[in-house]
């Protein structure tokens, strides 16, 4: 899930994530505000911001609420054993918090809140969360409602089917098939509008995978690395088929028109790419497969 156009092969990137995801724990229910393990970035204790900016307000308040997912192995998920949020997106969120002068390891200062896909724009616009960092693809449609910093990560859409199903080998085989993904996702729009699938939306990918296992749907679709994570936990039941057939640019969602905050986030992403903390975030999550971190995508200051 990490290709910026022609930076490196999408299929190879997805396979990198697959190996990394085999060691992840299953998701649990309920919110949790603590962070997972990893090399926590150093807190910028000297951080200072112009009065009235979002950055100044967050630092003064001493708390940031970050919207994310909790059922995406390797990306953003809640570890069943520890109850903590973990994954690449979570590590990127920690980097943002540290640049605000907040301690990512203090659950009072950095609070993670699960946000299902259909509520992301609403939660950002209403201030329910301060920022959304959770496999949030940048699209022109969404940019009419919220602003984005990034991308900080790129992936491609694939398909998850039952192990013994040879009728679906790629998106061209989806016409008339029941395909599940989360409500409000770009993935479910793509398979319906471009490939003629019958969409079956649910709030979480875990629910979609359950629907696939019990035969209620024919396939599940989302970003490849996430699907490979689920397949790795049920290798005798599920498999990922076909090459990636879309490009999903992950961004950080924030209130529309907040130019200062957006610039700060873009600066933070670029800084992390340059000083090595982006690579550290990758290595401590998806990079656990033993594969070198890819070249990060270029930030689009649209």
mmCIF file of C-alpha atoms in Angstrom, residues 34-291:
data_model
loop_
_atom_site.group_PDB
_atom_site.id
_atom_site.type_symbol
_atom_site.label_atom_id
_atom_site.label_comp_id
_atom_site.label_asym_id
_atom_site.label_seq_id
_atom_site.Cartn_x
_atom_site.Cartn_y
_atom_site.Cartn_z
ATOM 1 C CA UNK A 34 -3.600 4.541 24.230
ATOM 2 C CA UNK A 35 -0.874 4.050 21.661
ATOM 3 C CA UNK A 36 0.870 0.878 20.664
ATOM 4 C CA UNK A 37 4.524 -0.044 20.946
ATOM 5 C CA UNK A 38 7.221 1.114 18.575
ATOM 6 C CA UNK A 39 9.965 3.695 18.385
ATOM 7 C CA UNK A 40 8.076 6.716 19.643
ATOM 8 C CA UNK A 41 9.289 9.977 18.056
ATOM 9 C CA UNK A 42 10.958 12.507 20.333
ATOM 10 C CA UNK A 43 8.577 15.138 21.667
ATOM 11 C CA UNK A 44 9.391 18.658 20.459
ATOM 12 C CA UNK A 45 9.308 20.391 23.826
ATOM 13 C CA UNK A 46 10.278 23.695 22.214
ATOM 14 C CA UNK A 47 7.346 23.701 19.776
ATOM 15 C CA UNK A 48 5.867 27.189 19.455
ATOM 16 C CA UNK A 49 3.060 28.371 17.196
ATOM 17 C CA UNK A 50 1.367 31.576 16.134
ATOM 18 C CA UNK A 51 -1.483 32.539 18.445
ATOM 19 C CA UNK A 52 -4.904 31.535 17.162
ATOM 20 C CA UNK A 53 -3.712 28.690 14.974
ATOM 21 C CA UNK A 54 -4.994 25.171 15.417
ATOM 22 C CA UNK A 55 -1.506 24.078 16.421
ATOM 23 C CA UNK A 56 -1.355 26.679 19.208
ATOM 24 C CA UNK A 57 -4.816 25.708 20.436
ATOM 25 C CA UNK A 58 -3.987 22.003 20.537
ATOM 26 C CA UNK A 59 -0.719 22.561 22.365
ATOM 27 C CA UNK A 60 -2.377 24.902 24.858
ATOM 28 C CA UNK A 61 -5.204 22.422 25.435
ATOM 29 C CA UNK A 62 -2.670 19.634 25.834
ATOM 30 C CA UNK A 63 -4.817 17.150 23.937
ATOM 31 C CA UNK A 64 -5.406 16.046 20.359
ATOM 32 C CA UNK A 65 -8.199 13.685 19.287
ATOM 33 C CA UNK A 66 -7.190 11.617 16.288
ATOM 34 C CA UNK A 67 -9.762 9.725 14.276
ATOM 35 C CA UNK A 68 -8.574 6.375 12.955
ATOM 36 C CA UNK A 69 -9.598 2.775 12.242
ATOM 37 C CA UNK A 70 -9.221 -0.232 14.505
ATOM 38 C CA UNK A 71 -9.758 -3.226 12.232
ATOM 39 C CA UNK A 72 -7.010 -2.837 9.636
ATOM 40 C CA UNK A 73 -4.055 -5.099 10.452
ATOM 41 C CA UNK A 74 -0.698 -3.395 10.005
ATOM 42 C CA UNK A 75 -2.258 -0.038 9.200
ATOM 43 C CA UNK A 76 -4.561 0.958 12.053
ATOM 44 C CA UNK A 77 -5.964 -1.663 14.388
ATOM 45 C CA UNK A 78 -6.648 -2.290 18.040
ATOM 46 C CA UNK A 79 -4.524 -5.095 19.438
ATOM 47 C CA UNK A 80 -6.734 -7.630 21.191
ATOM 48 C CA UNK A 81 -4.062 -8.524 23.744
ATOM 49 C CA UNK A 82 -2.910 -5.038 24.741
ATOM 50 C CA UNK A 83 -6.008 -3.007 23.855
ATOM 51 C CA UNK A 84 -3.726 -0.457 22.198
ATOM 52 C CA UNK A 85 -3.932 1.065 18.745
ATOM 53 C CA UNK A 86 -1.076 0.030 16.451
ATOM 54 C CA UNK A 87 -0.002 0.269 12.832
ATOM 55 C CA UNK A 88 1.626 2.577 10.321
ATOM 56 C CA UNK A 89 -1.149 5.179 10.480
ATOM 57 C CA UNK A 90 -0.871 5.231 14.256
ATOM 58 C CA UNK A 91 2.875 5.829 14.034
ATOM 59 C CA UNK A 92 2.275 8.718 11.630
ATOM 60 C CA UNK A 93 -0.213 10.159 14.108
ATOM 61 C CA UNK A 94 2.416 9.930 16.847
ATOM 62 C CA UNK A 95 4.816 11.935 14.699
ATOM 63 C CA UNK A 96 2.217 14.689 14.302
ATOM 64 C CA UNK A 97 1.528 14.736 18.038
ATOM 65 C CA UNK A 98 5.214 14.946 18.904
ATOM 66 C CA UNK A 99 5.663 17.959 16.613
ATOM 67 C CA UNK A 100 2.834 19.659 18.481
ATOM 68 C CA UNK A 101 4.766 19.172 21.715
ATOM 69 C CA UNK A 102 2.441 16.412 22.906
ATOM 70 C CA UNK A 103 3.540 13.047 24.289
ATOM 71 C CA UNK A 104 2.251 10.176 22.094
ATOM 72 C CA UNK A 105 2.579 7.772 25.022
ATOM 73 C CA UNK A 106 0.262 9.797 27.247
ATOM 74 C CA UNK A 107 -3.354 8.744 26.544
ATOM 75 C CA UNK A 108 -4.597 12.026 28.014
ATOM 76 C CA UNK A 109 -2.600 14.018 25.494
ATOM 77 C CA UNK A 110 -3.068 11.804 22.422
ATOM 78 C CA UNK A 111 -6.495 10.210 22.170
ATOM 79 C CA UNK A 112 -7.363 7.780 19.382
ATOM 80 C CA UNK A 113 -11.018 7.472 18.410
ATOM 81 C CA UNK A 114 -12.413 4.888 16.028
ATOM 82 C CA UNK A 115 -14.258 6.537 13.133
ATOM 83 C CA UNK A 116 -16.065 4.422 10.540
ATOM 84 C CA UNK A 117 -15.668 5.520 6.929
ATOM 85 C CA UNK A 118 -19.128 7.014 6.487
ATOM 86 C CA UNK A 119 -18.571 9.413 9.416
ATOM 87 C CA UNK A 120 -15.115 10.723 8.559
ATOM 88 C CA UNK A 121 -16.077 13.978 6.861
ATOM 89 C CA UNK A 122 -18.784 14.705 9.428
ATOM 90 C CA UNK A 123 -16.466 14.135 12.381
ATOM 91 C CA UNK A 124 -13.767 16.345 10.855
ATOM 92 C CA UNK A 125 -16.151 19.153 9.943
ATOM 93 C CA UNK A 126 -17.912 19.178 13.323
ATOM 94 C CA UNK A 127 -14.694 19.049 15.334
ATOM 95 C CA UNK A 128 -15.537 15.690 16.907
ATOM 96 C CA UNK A 129 -11.971 14.808 15.967
ATOM 97 C CA UNK A 130 -9.091 17.190 15.337
ATOM 98 C CA UNK A 131 -7.659 15.163 12.479
ATOM 99 C CA UNK A 132 -8.385 11.942 10.606
ATOM 100 C CA UNK A 133 -5.487 9.532 10.043
ATOM 101 C CA UNK A 134 -6.904 6.164 9.081
ATOM 102 C CA UNK A 135 -6.522 4.812 5.515
ATOM 103 C CA UNK A 136 -8.243 7.991 4.328
ATOM 104 C CA UNK A 137 -7.893 8.224 0.545
ATOM 105 C CA UNK A 138 -7.589 11.692 -0.958
ATOM 106 C CA UNK A 139 -10.304 12.257 -3.588
ATOM 107 C CA UNK A 140 -11.689 15.302 -5.381
ATOM 108 C CA UNK A 141 -15.128 14.581 -3.932
ATOM 109 C CA UNK A 142 -13.834 14.544 -0.368
ATOM 110 C CA UNK A 143 -11.747 17.670 -0.945
ATOM 111 C CA UNK A 144 -15.012 19.574 -1.389
ATOM 112 C CA UNK A 145 -15.826 18.817 2.253
ATOM 113 C CA UNK A 146 -12.476 18.619 4.043
ATOM 114 C CA UNK A 147 -8.839 19.457 3.373
ATOM 115 C CA UNK A 148 -6.009 16.954 3.168
ATOM 116 C CA UNK A 149 -2.324 16.928 4.002
ATOM 117 C CA UNK A 150 -0.174 14.386 2.211
ATOM 118 C CA UNK A 151 -0.223 11.870 0.771
ATOM 119 C CA UNK A 152 1.985 10.086 3.256
ATOM 120 C CA UNK A 153 1.252 6.597 1.936
ATOM 121 C CA UNK A 154 -0.169 4.983 -1.220
ATOM 122 C CA UNK A 155 -1.776 1.605 -1.904
ATOM 123 C CA UNK A 156 -3.967 -0.180 -4.463
ATOM 124 C CA UNK A 157 -7.359 -1.898 -4.315
ATOM 125 C CA UNK A 158 -7.647 -5.708 -4.531
ATOM 126 C CA UNK A 159 -10.113 -8.530 -3.871
ATOM 127 C CA UNK A 160 -10.490 -11.116 -1.103
ATOM 128 C CA UNK A 161 -12.418 -14.308 -1.900
ATOM 129 C CA UNK A 162 -12.887 -17.795 -0.509
ATOM 130 C CA UNK A 163 -9.973 -20.161 -0.970
ATOM 131 C CA UNK A 164 -11.945 -22.546 -3.196
ATOM 132 C CA UNK A 165 -13.523 -19.828 -5.370
ATOM 133 C CA UNK A 166 -11.965 -19.717 -8.852
ATOM 134 C CA UNK A 167 -14.764 -17.697 -10.434
ATOM 135 C CA UNK A 168 -13.245 -14.368 -9.393
ATOM 136 C CA UNK A 169 -9.703 -13.684 -10.542
ATOM 137 C CA UNK A 170 -9.914 -9.912 -10.830
ATOM 138 C CA UNK A 171 -12.314 -6.944 -11.015
ATOM 139 C CA UNK A 172 -13.471 -7.940 -14.513
ATOM 140 C CA UNK A 173 -15.231 -10.936 -12.921
ATOM 141 C CA UNK A 174 -17.330 -8.876 -10.489
ATOM 142 C CA UNK A 175 -20.374 -8.084 -12.622
ATOM 143 C CA UNK A 176 -23.454 -9.177 -10.709
ATOM 144 C CA UNK A 177 -21.390 -10.419 -7.769
ATOM 145 C CA UNK A 178 -22.048 -9.356 -4.180
ATOM 146 C CA UNK A 179 -19.004 -7.409 -3.021
ATOM 147 C CA UNK A 180 -18.552 -6.059 0.486
ATOM 148 C CA UNK A 181 -16.569 -3.059 1.685
ATOM 149 C CA UNK A 182 -17.104 -0.352 4.266
ATOM 150 C CA UNK A 183 -19.814 2.259 3.855
ATOM 151 C CA UNK A 184 -18.486 5.466 2.324
ATOM 152 C CA UNK A 185 -15.261 3.946 0.988
ATOM 153 C CA UNK A 186 -13.800 4.617 -2.455
ATOM 154 C CA UNK A 187 -13.376 0.854 -2.860
ATOM 155 C CA UNK A 188 -17.066 0.050 -2.884
ATOM 156 C CA UNK A 189 -17.783 2.917 -5.300
ATOM 157 C CA UNK A 190 -15.136 1.623 -7.696
ATOM 158 C CA UNK A 191 -16.407 -1.961 -7.934
ATOM 159 C CA UNK A 192 -19.996 -0.773 -8.411
ATOM 160 C CA UNK A 193 -19.474 2.014 -10.944
ATOM 161 C CA UNK A 194 -16.595 0.541 -12.942
ATOM 162 C CA UNK A 195 -17.174 -3.202 -12.700
ATOM 163 C CA UNK A 196 -20.909 -3.683 -12.170
ATOM 164 C CA UNK A 197 -20.736 -5.371 -8.769
ATOM 165 C CA UNK A 198 -23.656 -5.404 -6.345
ATOM 166 C CA UNK A 199 -22.356 -3.433 -3.339
ATOM 167 C CA UNK A 200 -22.904 -4.751 0.175
ATOM 168 C CA UNK A 201 -21.715 -2.086 2.641
ATOM 169 C CA UNK A 202 -20.906 -2.632 6.307
ATOM 170 C CA UNK A 203 -19.332 -0.406 8.934
ATOM 171 C CA UNK A 204 -16.122 -2.449 9.330
ATOM 172 C CA UNK A 205 -13.927 -4.772 7.293
ATOM 173 C CA UNK A 206 -14.196 -7.404 9.994
ATOM 174 C CA UNK A 207 -17.947 -7.565 9.331
ATOM 175 C CA UNK A 208 -17.266 -7.871 5.602
ATOM 176 C CA UNK A 209 -14.855 -10.752 6.145
ATOM 177 C CA UNK A 210 -17.445 -12.492 8.327
ATOM 178 C CA UNK A 211 -19.994 -12.077 5.517
ATOM 179 C CA UNK A 212 -17.553 -13.640 3.068
ATOM 180 C CA UNK A 213 -16.844 -16.599 5.344
ATOM 181 C CA UNK A 214 -20.540 -17.379 5.821
ATOM 182 C CA UNK A 215 -21.279 -17.091 2.108
ATOM 183 C CA UNK A 216 -23.422 -13.953 2.214
ATOM 184 C CA UNK A 217 -21.106 -12.125 -0.209
ATOM 185 C CA UNK A 218 -18.803 -13.249 -3.005
ATOM 186 C CA UNK A 219 -15.858 -10.986 -2.281
ATOM 187 C CA UNK A 220 -14.462 -8.257 -0.054
ATOM 188 C CA UNK A 221 -12.592 -5.301 -1.496
ATOM 189 C CA UNK A 222 -10.296 -2.659 -0.062
ATOM 190 C CA UNK A 223 -6.593 -1.874 -0.068
ATOM 191 C CA UNK A 224 -4.453 -4.917 -0.780
ATOM 192 C CA UNK A 225 -2.305 -4.950 2.321
ATOM 193 C CA UNK A 226 -5.372 -4.895 4.564
ATOM 194 C CA UNK A 227 -6.900 -7.838 2.696
ATOM 195 C CA UNK A 228 -3.679 -9.808 2.881
ATOM 196 C CA UNK A 229 -3.702 -9.240 6.620
ATOM 197 C CA UNK A 230 -7.090 -10.907 6.898
ATOM 198 C CA UNK A 231 -6.063 -13.684 4.511
ATOM 199 C CA UNK A 232 -2.961 -14.390 6.586
ATOM 200 C CA UNK A 233 -5.175 -15.066 9.613
ATOM 201 C CA UNK A 234 -7.390 -17.512 7.682
ATOM 202 C CA UNK A 235 -5.080 -19.032 5.038
ATOM 203 C CA UNK A 236 -7.176 -22.179 4.670
ATOM 204 C CA UNK A 237 -10.358 -20.186 4.032
ATOM 205 C CA UNK A 238 -9.420 -16.996 2.193
ATOM 206 C CA UNK A 239 -7.139 -15.709 -0.550
ATOM 207 C CA UNK A 240 -6.340 -12.405 -2.282
ATOM 208 C CA UNK A 241 -6.702 -12.475 -6.072
ATOM 209 C CA UNK A 242 -5.575 -10.270 -8.945
ATOM 210 C CA UNK A 243 -3.309 -7.264 -9.183
ATOM 211 C CA UNK A 244 -4.079 -3.881 -7.665
ATOM 212 C CA UNK A 245 -6.589 -2.018 -9.842
ATOM 213 C CA UNK A 246 -6.610 1.435 -8.295
ATOM 214 C CA UNK A 247 -4.292 3.926 -6.644
ATOM 215 C CA UNK A 248 -5.282 5.138 -3.184
ATOM 216 C CA UNK A 249 -3.387 8.129 -1.805
ATOM 217 C CA UNK A 250 -3.655 8.208 1.980
ATOM 218 C CA UNK A 251 -3.920 11.680 3.475
ATOM 219 C CA UNK A 252 -4.574 13.368 6.808
ATOM 220 C CA UNK A 253 -8.045 14.921 6.881
ATOM 221 C CA UNK A 254 -8.623 18.280 8.554
ATOM 222 C CA UNK A 255 -11.184 21.083 8.531
ATOM 223 C CA UNK A 256 -11.537 22.783 5.184
ATOM 224 C CA UNK A 257 -9.875 26.170 4.947
ATOM 225 C CA UNK A 258 -7.419 25.657 7.815
ATOM 226 C CA UNK A 259 -4.388 26.580 5.715
ATOM 227 C CA UNK A 260 -1.964 26.971 8.627
ATOM 228 C CA UNK A 261 -2.736 23.552 10.063
ATOM 229 C CA UNK A 262 -2.560 21.952 6.624
ATOM 230 C CA UNK A 263 0.852 23.518 5.993
ATOM 231 C CA UNK A 264 2.045 22.306 9.392
ATOM 232 C CA UNK A 265 0.916 18.750 8.629
ATOM 233 C CA UNK A 266 2.524 18.773 5.188
ATOM 234 C CA UNK A 267 5.738 20.117 6.721
ATOM 235 C CA UNK A 268 5.582 17.362 9.351
ATOM 236 C CA UNK A 269 5.141 14.641 6.734
ATOM 237 C CA UNK A 270 7.996 15.972 4.618
ATOM 238 C CA UNK A 271 10.172 16.378 7.679
ATOM 239 C CA UNK A 272 9.514 12.782 8.720
ATOM 240 C CA UNK A 273 10.467 11.575 5.259
ATOM 241 C CA UNK A 274 13.727 13.530 5.384
ATOM 242 C CA UNK A 275 14.849 12.837 8.954
ATOM 243 C CA UNK A 276 14.113 9.123 8.941
ATOM 244 C CA UNK A 277 11.099 8.994 11.257
ATOM 245 C CA UNK A 278 8.839 8.002 8.333
ATOM 246 C CA UNK A 279 11.126 5.031 7.701
ATOM 247 C CA UNK A 280 11.162 4.206 11.412
ATOM 248 C CA UNK A 281 7.345 4.224 11.406
ATOM 249 C CA UNK A 282 7.332 1.848 8.453
ATOM 250 C CA UNK A 283 10.012 -0.431 9.876
ATOM 251 C CA UNK A 284 8.199 -0.786 13.210
ATOM 252 C CA UNK A 285 4.922 -1.788 11.538
ATOM 253 C CA UNK A 286 4.719 -3.017 7.947
ATOM 254 C CA UNK A 287 8.466 -3.365 7.704
ATOM 255 C CA UNK A 288 8.551 -6.185 10.241
ATOM 256 C CA UNK A 289 8.556 -8.550 7.281
ATOM 257 C CA UNK A 290 12.260 -7.748 6.955
ATOM 258 C CA UNK A 291 11.889 -5.775 3.718
#
